[in-house]
PDB file of C-alpha atoms in Angstrom:
ATOM      1  CA  ASP A  68       0.000   0.000   0.000  1.00 67.00           C
ATOM      2  CA  ALA A  69       1.244   3.487  -0.842  1.00 81.00           C
ATOM      3  CA  GLY A  70       0.171   4.869   2.500  1.00 95.00           C
ATOM      4  CA  VAL A  71      -2.055   7.872   3.057  1.00 97.00           C
ATOM      5  CA  ILE A  72      -1.953  10.110   0.018  1.00 97.00           C
ATOM      6  CA  GLN A  73      -2.637  13.816   0.226  1.00 98.00           C
ATOM      7  CA  SER A  74      -2.878  16.374  -2.526  1.00 98.00           C
ATOM      8  CA  PRO A  75      -1.719  18.910  -3.282  1.00 98.00           C
ATOM      9  CA  ARG A  76       1.569  18.944  -1.349  1.00 96.00           C
ATOM     10  CA  HIS A  77       1.726  22.705  -1.513  1.00 97.00           C
ATOM     11  CA  GLU A  78      -0.990  25.263  -2.101  1.00 97.00           C
ATOM     12  CA  VAL A  79      -0.634  29.023  -2.312  1.00 98.00           C
ATOM     13  CA  THR A  80      -3.840  30.954  -2.644  1.00 97.00           C
ATOM     14  CA  GLU A  81      -5.156  34.444  -2.201  1.00 97.00           C
ATOM     15  CA  MET A  82      -7.320  35.460   0.696  1.00 97.00           C
ATOM     16  CA  GLY A  83     -10.979  34.882  -0.050  1.00 97.00           C
ATOM     17  CA  GLN A  84     -10.416  31.995  -2.416  1.00 98.00           C
ATOM     18  CA  GLU A  85     -11.778  28.510  -1.869  1.00 98.00           C
ATOM     19  CA  VAL A  86      -9.255  25.822  -1.025  1.00 98.00           C
ATOM     20  CA  THR A  87      -9.860  22.082  -1.246  1.00 98.00           C
ATOM     21  CA  LEU A  88      -7.463  19.581   0.274  1.00 98.00           C
ATOM     22  CA  ARG A  89      -7.734  15.916  -0.650  1.00 98.00           C
ATOM     23  CA  CYS A  90      -6.910  12.686   1.096  1.00 98.00           C
ATOM     24  CA  LYS A  91      -6.885   9.021   0.148  1.00 98.00           C
ATOM     25  CA  PRO A  92      -6.647   6.823   3.254  1.00 97.00           C
ATOM     26  CA  ILE A  93      -5.063   3.409   3.455  1.00 97.00           C
ATOM     27  CA  SER A  94      -7.386   0.743   2.140  1.00 96.00           C
ATOM     28  CA  GLY A  95      -9.190  -1.095   4.928  1.00 94.00           C
ATOM     29  CA  HIS A  96      -8.808   1.662   7.496  1.00 94.00           C
ATOM     30  CA  ASP A  97     -12.096   2.742   9.002  1.00 92.00           C
ATOM     31  CA  TYR A  98     -10.953   5.914  10.754  1.00 92.00           C
ATOM     32  CA  LEU A  99      -9.873   9.101   8.995  1.00 95.00           C
ATOM     33  CA  PHE A 100      -8.561  12.213  10.706  1.00 94.00           C
ATOM     34  CA  TRP A 101      -7.787  15.751   9.617  1.00 96.00           C
ATOM     35  CA  TYR A 102      -5.158  17.633  11.622  1.00 95.00           C
ATOM     36  CA  ARG A 103      -3.704  21.118  11.319  1.00 96.00           C
ATOM     37  CA  GLN A 104      -0.160  21.918  12.429  1.00 94.00           C
ATOM     38  CA  THR A 105       1.247  25.359  13.204  1.00 93.00           C
ATOM     39  CA  MET A 106       4.194  26.518  15.242  1.00 88.00           C
ATOM     40  CA  MET A 107       1.948  28.357  17.662  1.00 88.00           C
ATOM     41  CA  ARG A 108      -0.739  25.758  18.264  1.00 88.00           C
ATOM     42  CA  GLY A 109       1.010  22.513  17.457  1.00 87.00           C
ATOM     43  CA  LEU A 110      -0.990  19.632  16.023  1.00 90.00           C
ATOM     44  CA  GLU A 111      -4.736  20.151  16.310  1.00 90.00           C
ATOM     45  CA  LEU A 112      -7.412  17.600  15.515  1.00 90.00           C
ATOM     46  CA  LEU A 113      -9.993  19.226  13.271  1.00 94.00           C
ATOM     47  CA  ILE A 114     -12.407  16.387  12.548  1.00 94.00           C
ATOM     48  CA  TYR A 115     -12.491  12.631  12.300  1.00 92.00           C
ATOM     49  CA  PHE A 116     -14.658  10.075  10.536  1.00 94.00           C
ATOM     50  CA  ASN A 117     -15.483   6.478  11.350  1.00 92.00           C
ATOM     51  CA  ASN A 118     -16.808   4.385   8.463  1.00 94.00           C
ATOM     52  CA  ASN A 119     -17.250   7.572   6.426  1.00 95.00           C
ATOM     53  CA  VAL A 120     -19.444   9.204   9.087  1.00 95.00           C
ATOM     54  CA  PRO A 121     -18.214  12.392  10.823  1.00 94.00           C
ATOM     55  CA  ILE A 122     -17.914  11.610  14.523  1.00 90.00           C
ATOM     56  CA  ASP A 123     -16.383  14.704  16.069  1.00 88.00           C
ATOM     57  CA  ASP A 124     -15.972  18.031  14.309  1.00 91.00           C
ATOM     58  CA  SER A 125     -15.538  20.111  17.443  1.00 89.00           C
ATOM     59  CA  GLY A 126     -12.028  21.014  16.346  1.00 90.00           C
ATOM     60  CA  MET A 127     -13.154  22.688  13.147  1.00 94.00           C
ATOM     61  CA  PRO A 128     -12.310  26.313  13.807  1.00 88.00           C
ATOM     62  CA  GLU A 129     -15.122  28.027  11.950  1.00 87.00           C
ATOM     63  CA  ASP A 130     -17.987  27.523   9.557  1.00 92.00           C
ATOM     64  CA  ARG A 131     -15.558  28.354   6.787  1.00 96.00           C
ATOM     65  CA  PHE A 132     -14.167  24.865   7.252  1.00 97.00           C
ATOM     66  CA  SER A 133     -16.013  21.797   6.042  1.00 97.00           C
ATOM     67  CA  ALA A 134     -15.028  18.177   5.502  1.00 98.00           C
ATOM     68  CA  LYS A 135     -16.624  15.334   3.611  1.00 97.00           C
ATOM     69  CA  MET A 136     -15.985  11.659   3.147  1.00 98.00           C
ATOM     70  CA  PRO A 137     -18.197  10.458   0.296  1.00 97.00           C
ATOM     71  CA  ASN A 138     -16.681   6.971   0.335  1.00 96.00           C
ATOM     72  CA  ALA A 139     -14.097   4.879   2.137  1.00 96.00           C
ATOM     73  CA  SER A 140     -11.278   5.899  -0.173  1.00 96.00           C
ATOM     74  CA  PHE A 141     -11.607   9.665  -0.364  1.00 97.00           C
ATOM     75  CA  SER A 142     -12.025  12.700   1.851  1.00 98.00           C
ATOM     76  CA  THR A 143     -11.844  16.441   1.344  1.00 98.00           C
ATOM     77  CA  LEU A 144     -11.265  19.398   3.617  1.00 98.00           C
ATOM     78  CA  LYS A 145     -12.555  22.655   2.218  1.00 98.00           C
ATOM     79  CA  ILE A 146     -11.932  26.203   3.384  1.00 97.00           C
ATOM     80  CA  GLN A 147     -14.210  28.853   1.952  1.00 97.00           C
ATOM     81  CA  PRO A 148     -13.315  31.678   2.058  1.00 97.00           C
ATOM     82  CA  SER A 149      -9.682  31.244   3.034  1.00 97.00           C
ATOM     83  CA  GLU A 150      -7.857  33.699   5.313  1.00 97.00           C
ATOM     84  CA  PRO A 151      -4.132  34.265   6.016  1.00 97.00           C
ATOM     85  CA  ARG A 152      -4.528  32.755   9.509  1.00 96.00           C
ATOM     86  CA  ASP A 153      -5.475  29.461   7.865  1.00 97.00           C
ATOM     87  CA  SER A 154      -1.884  29.098   6.695  1.00 97.00           C
ATOM     88  CA  ALA A 155      -0.596  25.838   8.148  1.00 97.00           C
ATOM     89  CA  VAL A 156       0.291  22.278   7.274  1.00 97.00           C
ATOM     90  CA  TYR A 157      -2.800  20.102   7.069  1.00 98.00           C
ATOM     91  CA  PHE A 158      -2.391  16.401   7.702  1.00 97.00           C
ATOM     92  CA  CYS A 159      -4.716  13.558   6.950  1.00 97.00           C
ATOM     93  CA  ALA A 160      -4.302  10.313   8.879  1.00 95.00           C
ATOM     94  CA  SER A 161      -6.073   6.985   8.796  1.00 95.00           C
ATOM     95  CA  SER A 162      -6.300   4.124  11.242  1.00 92.00           C
ATOM     96  CA  ARG A 163      -7.771   0.682  11.613  1.00 87.00           C
ATOM     97  CA  ARG A 164      -7.123   0.174  15.301  1.00 78.00           C
ATOM     98  CA  ARG A 165      -5.007   2.445  17.465  1.00 81.00           C
ATOM     99  CA  GLU A 166      -1.954   3.358  15.395  1.00 89.00           C
ATOM    100  CA  ALA A 167      -2.506   6.311  13.064  1.00 92.00           C
ATOM    101  CA  PHE A 168      -0.795   6.548   9.695  1.00 94.00           C
ATOM    102  CA  PHE A 169      -0.166  10.058   8.445  1.00 96.00           C
ATOM    103  CA  GLY A 170       0.078  11.476   4.972  1.00 96.00           C
ATOM    104  CA  GLN A 171       2.869  13.845   3.982  1.00 96.00           C
ATOM    105  CA  GLY A 172       0.669  16.858   4.547  1.00 97.00           C
ATOM    106  CA  THR A 173      -0.454  19.834   2.501  1.00 98.00           C
ATOM    107  CA  ARG A 174       1.364  23.083   3.190  1.00 97.00           C
ATOM    108  CA  LEU A 175      -1.212  25.832   2.727  1.00 98.00           C
ATOM    109  CA  THR A 176      -0.204  29.457   2.388  1.00 98.00           C
ATOM    110  CA  VAL A 177      -2.918  32.082   2.162  1.00 98.00           C
ATOM    111  CA  VAL A 178      -1.641  35.483   1.077  1.00 97.00           C
TER     112      VAL A 178
ATOM    113  CA  SER B 169      -7.015  21.610  23.875  1.00 40.00           C
ATOM    114  CA  GLN B 170      -3.721  19.761  24.114  1.00 45.00           C
ATOM    115  CA  GLN B 171      -3.791  16.642  26.247  1.00 64.00           C
ATOM    116  CA  GLY B 172      -0.149  15.653  26.140  1.00 73.00           C
ATOM    117  CA  GLU B 173       2.648  18.085  26.824  1.00 82.00           C
ATOM    118  CA  GLU B 174       6.196  17.117  25.979  1.00 86.00           C
ATOM    119  CA  ASP B 175       9.231  18.267  27.884  1.00 86.00           C
ATOM    120  CA  PRO B 176      11.733  19.620  27.021  1.00 90.00           C
ATOM    121  CA  GLN B 177      10.620  21.595  23.983  1.00 89.00           C
ATOM    122  CA  ALA B 178      14.067  21.162  22.464  1.00 92.00           C
ATOM    123  CA  LEU B 179      16.987  18.864  23.200  1.00 94.00           C
ATOM    124  CA  SER B 180      20.457  18.792  21.666  1.00 95.00           C
ATOM    125  CA  ILE B 181      22.882  15.966  22.413  1.00 95.00           C
ATOM    126  CA  GLN B 182      25.967  14.332  20.952  1.00 97.00           C
ATOM    127  CA  GLU B 183      25.697  11.269  18.789  1.00 97.00           C
ATOM    128  CA  GLY B 184      25.951   8.126  20.884  1.00 97.00           C
ATOM    129  CA  GLU B 185      24.400   9.676  23.972  1.00 97.00           C
ATOM    130  CA  ASN B 186      20.973   8.740  25.284  1.00 97.00           C
ATOM    131  CA  ALA B 187      18.026  11.075  24.787  1.00 97.00           C
ATOM    132  CA  THR B 188      15.124  11.259  27.216  1.00 97.00           C
ATOM    133  CA  MET B 189      11.868  13.051  26.532  1.00 96.00           C
ATOM    134  CA  ASN B 190       8.914  13.340  28.848  1.00 96.00           C
ATOM    135  CA  CYS B 191       5.197  13.655  28.344  1.00 94.00           C
ATOM    136  CA  SER B 192       2.537  14.703  30.819  1.00 94.00           C
ATOM    137  CA  TYR B 193      -1.202  14.438  30.312  1.00 91.00           C
ATOM    138  CA  LYS B 194      -4.292  15.529  32.164  1.00 88.00           C
ATOM    139  CA  THR B 195      -7.066  12.951  31.981  1.00 85.00           C
ATOM    140  CA  SER B 196      -7.217   9.169  32.234  1.00 86.00           C
ATOM    141  CA  ILE B 197      -6.144   7.273  29.149  1.00 87.00           C
ATOM    142  CA  ASN B 198      -6.502   3.888  27.505  1.00 87.00           C
ATOM    143  CA  ASN B 199      -3.085   4.030  25.925  1.00 89.00           C
ATOM    144  CA  LEU B 200      -0.290   6.437  25.064  1.00 92.00           C
ATOM    145  CA  GLN B 201       1.645   6.514  21.827  1.00 94.00           C
ATOM    146  CA  TRP B 202       4.854   8.142  20.684  1.00 95.00           C
ATOM    147  CA  TYR B 203       5.349   9.449  17.164  1.00 96.00           C
ATOM    148  CA  ARG B 204       8.295  10.933  15.282  1.00 97.00           C
ATOM    149  CA  GLN B 205       8.139  13.680  12.700  1.00 96.00           C
ATOM    150  CA  ASN B 206      11.026  14.462  10.406  1.00 95.00           C
ATOM    151  CA  SER B 207      11.143  17.975   9.017  1.00 90.00           C
ATOM    152  CA  GLY B 208       8.518  18.494   6.334  1.00 84.00           C
ATOM    153  CA  ARG B 209       7.070  15.012   6.693  1.00 90.00           C
ATOM    154  CA  GLY B 210       4.093  13.361   8.309  1.00 92.00           C
ATOM    155  CA  LEU B 211       4.182  11.732  11.719  1.00 94.00           C
ATOM    156  CA  VAL B 212       5.333   8.138  12.034  1.00 96.00           C
ATOM    157  CA  HIS B 213       4.173   5.831  14.802  1.00 95.00           C
ATOM    158  CA  LEU B 214       6.970   4.557  17.059  1.00 97.00           C
ATOM    159  CA  ILE B 215       5.449   2.694  19.970  1.00 96.00           C
ATOM    160  CA  LEU B 216       2.239   2.252  21.956  1.00 94.00           C
ATOM    161  CA  ILE B 217       1.997   1.548  25.668  1.00 95.00           C
ATOM    162  CA  ARG B 218      -1.268   0.538  27.279  1.00 93.00           C
ATOM    163  CA  SER B 219      -2.511   2.025  30.517  1.00 92.00           C
ATOM    164  CA  ASN B 220      -1.894  -1.250  32.383  1.00 95.00           C
ATOM    165  CA  GLU B 221       1.731  -1.433  31.230  1.00 96.00           C
ATOM    166  CA  ARG B 222       4.635   0.279  32.953  1.00 97.00           C
ATOM    167  CA  GLU B 223       7.449  -0.192  30.483  1.00 98.00           C
ATOM    168  CA  LYS B 224       7.887  -1.221  26.880  1.00 97.00           C
ATOM    169  CA  HIS B 225      10.884  -1.697  24.607  1.00 96.00           C
ATOM    170  CA  SER B 226      11.306  -1.555  20.857  1.00 95.00           C
ATOM    171  CA  GLY B 227      14.846  -1.676  19.520  1.00 97.00           C
ATOM    172  CA  ARG B 228      16.667   1.383  20.886  1.00 97.00           C
ATOM    173  CA  LEU B 229      13.433   2.823  22.256  1.00 98.00           C
ATOM    174  CA  ARG B 230      12.253   2.450  25.830  1.00 98.00           C
ATOM    175  CA  VAL B 231       8.955   3.893  26.979  1.00 98.00           C
ATOM    176  CA  THR B 232       7.717   4.123  30.533  1.00 98.00           C
ATOM    177  CA  LEU B 233       4.276   5.042  31.780  1.00 97.00           C
ATOM    178  CA  ASP B 234       3.307   6.228  35.242  1.00 96.00           C
ATOM    179  CA  THR B 235      -0.462   6.586  35.367  1.00 95.00           C
ATOM    180  CA  SER B 236      -0.372   7.830  38.970  1.00 95.00           C
ATOM    181  CA  LYS B 237       1.681  10.811  37.825  1.00 95.00           C
ATOM    182  CA  LYS B 238       0.016  10.971  34.413  1.00 94.00           C
ATOM    183  CA  SER B 239       3.379  10.953  32.723  1.00 95.00           C
ATOM    184  CA  SER B 240       5.424   8.988  30.218  1.00 96.00           C
ATOM    185  CA  SER B 241       9.011   9.058  29.083  1.00 97.00           C
ATOM    186  CA  LEU B 242      10.687   8.068  25.828  1.00 97.00           C
ATOM    187  CA  LEU B 243      14.323   7.032  25.973  1.00 98.00           C
ATOM    188  CA  ILE B 244      16.379   6.672  22.814  1.00 97.00           C
ATOM    189  CA  THR B 245      19.633   4.878  23.518  1.00 97.00           C
ATOM    190  CA  ALA B 246      22.855   5.256  21.535  1.00 97.00           C
ATOM    191  CA  SER B 247      21.441   8.135  19.517  1.00 97.00           C
ATOM    192  CA  ARG B 248      22.260   8.559  15.834  1.00 96.00           C
ATOM    193  CA  ALA B 249      22.184  11.579  13.547  1.00 95.00           C
ATOM    194  CA  ALA B 250      19.132  10.048  11.850  1.00 95.00           C
ATOM    195  CA  ASP B 251      17.225  10.325  15.127  1.00 97.00           C
ATOM    196  CA  THR B 252      17.097  14.100  14.648  1.00 97.00           C
ATOM    197  CA  ALA B 253      13.370  14.849  14.508  1.00 97.00           C
ATOM    198  CA  SER B 254      10.436  16.064  16.569  1.00 96.00           C
ATOM    199  CA  TYR B 255       8.869  13.561  18.929  1.00 96.00           C
ATOM    200  CA  PHE B 256       5.250  13.687  20.003  1.00 94.00           C
ATOM    201  CA  CYS B 257       3.236  11.825  22.557  1.00 93.00           C
ATOM    202  CA  ALA B 258      -0.413  11.152  21.836  1.00 91.00           C
ATOM    203  CA  THR B 259      -3.113   9.990  24.189  1.00 88.00           C
ATOM    204  CA  ASP B 260      -6.202   7.968  23.452  1.00 80.00           C
ATOM    205  CA  SER B 261      -9.018   8.158  25.942  1.00 69.00           C
ATOM    206  CA  GLY B 262     -11.564   6.303  23.864  1.00 62.00           C
ATOM    207  CA  GLY B 263     -12.069   2.714  22.849  1.00 51.00           C
ATOM    208  CA  GLY B 264     -10.050   3.003  19.671  1.00 50.00           C
ATOM    209  CA  ALA B 265      -8.224   5.586  17.596  1.00 50.00           C
ATOM    210  CA  ASP B 266     -10.878   8.113  18.538  1.00 63.00           C
ATOM    211  CA  GLY B 267      -9.092  11.295  17.778  1.00 70.00           C
ATOM    212  CA  LEU B 268      -5.598  11.042  19.173  1.00 81.00           C
ATOM    213  CA  THR B 269      -4.603  14.189  21.055  1.00 81.00           C
ATOM    214  CA  PHE B 270      -1.031  15.314  20.514  1.00 85.00           C
ATOM    215  CA  GLY B 271       1.328  17.513  22.465  1.00 83.00           C
ATOM    216  CA  LYS B 272       3.510  20.164  20.835  1.00 85.00           C
ATOM    217  CA  GLY B 273       6.488  17.880  20.663  1.00 91.00           C
ATOM    218  CA  THR B 274      10.145  17.779  21.616  1.00 93.00           C
ATOM    219  CA  HIS B 275      12.573  18.785  18.901  1.00 95.00           C
ATOM    220  CA  LEU B 276      15.603  16.522  19.199  1.00 96.00           C
ATOM    221  CA  ILE B 277      18.904  17.404  17.531  1.00 96.00           C
ATOM    222  CA  ILE B 278      21.678  14.834  17.425  1.00 96.00           C
ATOM    223  CA  GLN B 279      25.028  16.439  16.785  1.00 94.00           C
ATOM    224  CA  PRO B 280      27.586  14.271  14.956  1.00 90.00           C
TER     225      PRO B 280
END
């Protein structure tokens, strides 16, 4: 298995634009997580899914953020409209039991 | 909010020395995990210790858990330059991988 695959690896966008981050989890994993990492706040859990169903989205910072998991092999995190303070590295991770496997992350810069 | 808090925030040692990092947490847990993150990469799972275990070994890694003090330590013996990375502890309070909560990490630098 190729591991958790995220795209794009880097994204630079202007404030106000819509940004969509994509994630393909490891096949057979039933948990999927979205994290955000910044120097100031560290690694924050935004939302996680179990069997494609959102379980806890209390970490989503604002209504500008939304996440979907239409099937077991794909998830998106959307920010609309984007703001400079959304600049961070966004990680997707998947799990079948307790160990989480992370993707390489998407480095988002909003200018 | 952050559950685990690593200490120290940064650690620099000579190659061959042992490196010890600590993690403290606030609430009861089912298990505690340690992860490593190399610069610009995703986190990689190192080791998991259950709440009823006190010590666990994996290669050059030794993890201890003291649930009475709500703390854990990660020891890397005979450090190598390739061990340079950030190390995070993560706690799991649920029945499975229900949203691991990470600390801010310890940045370890191994000087050759």
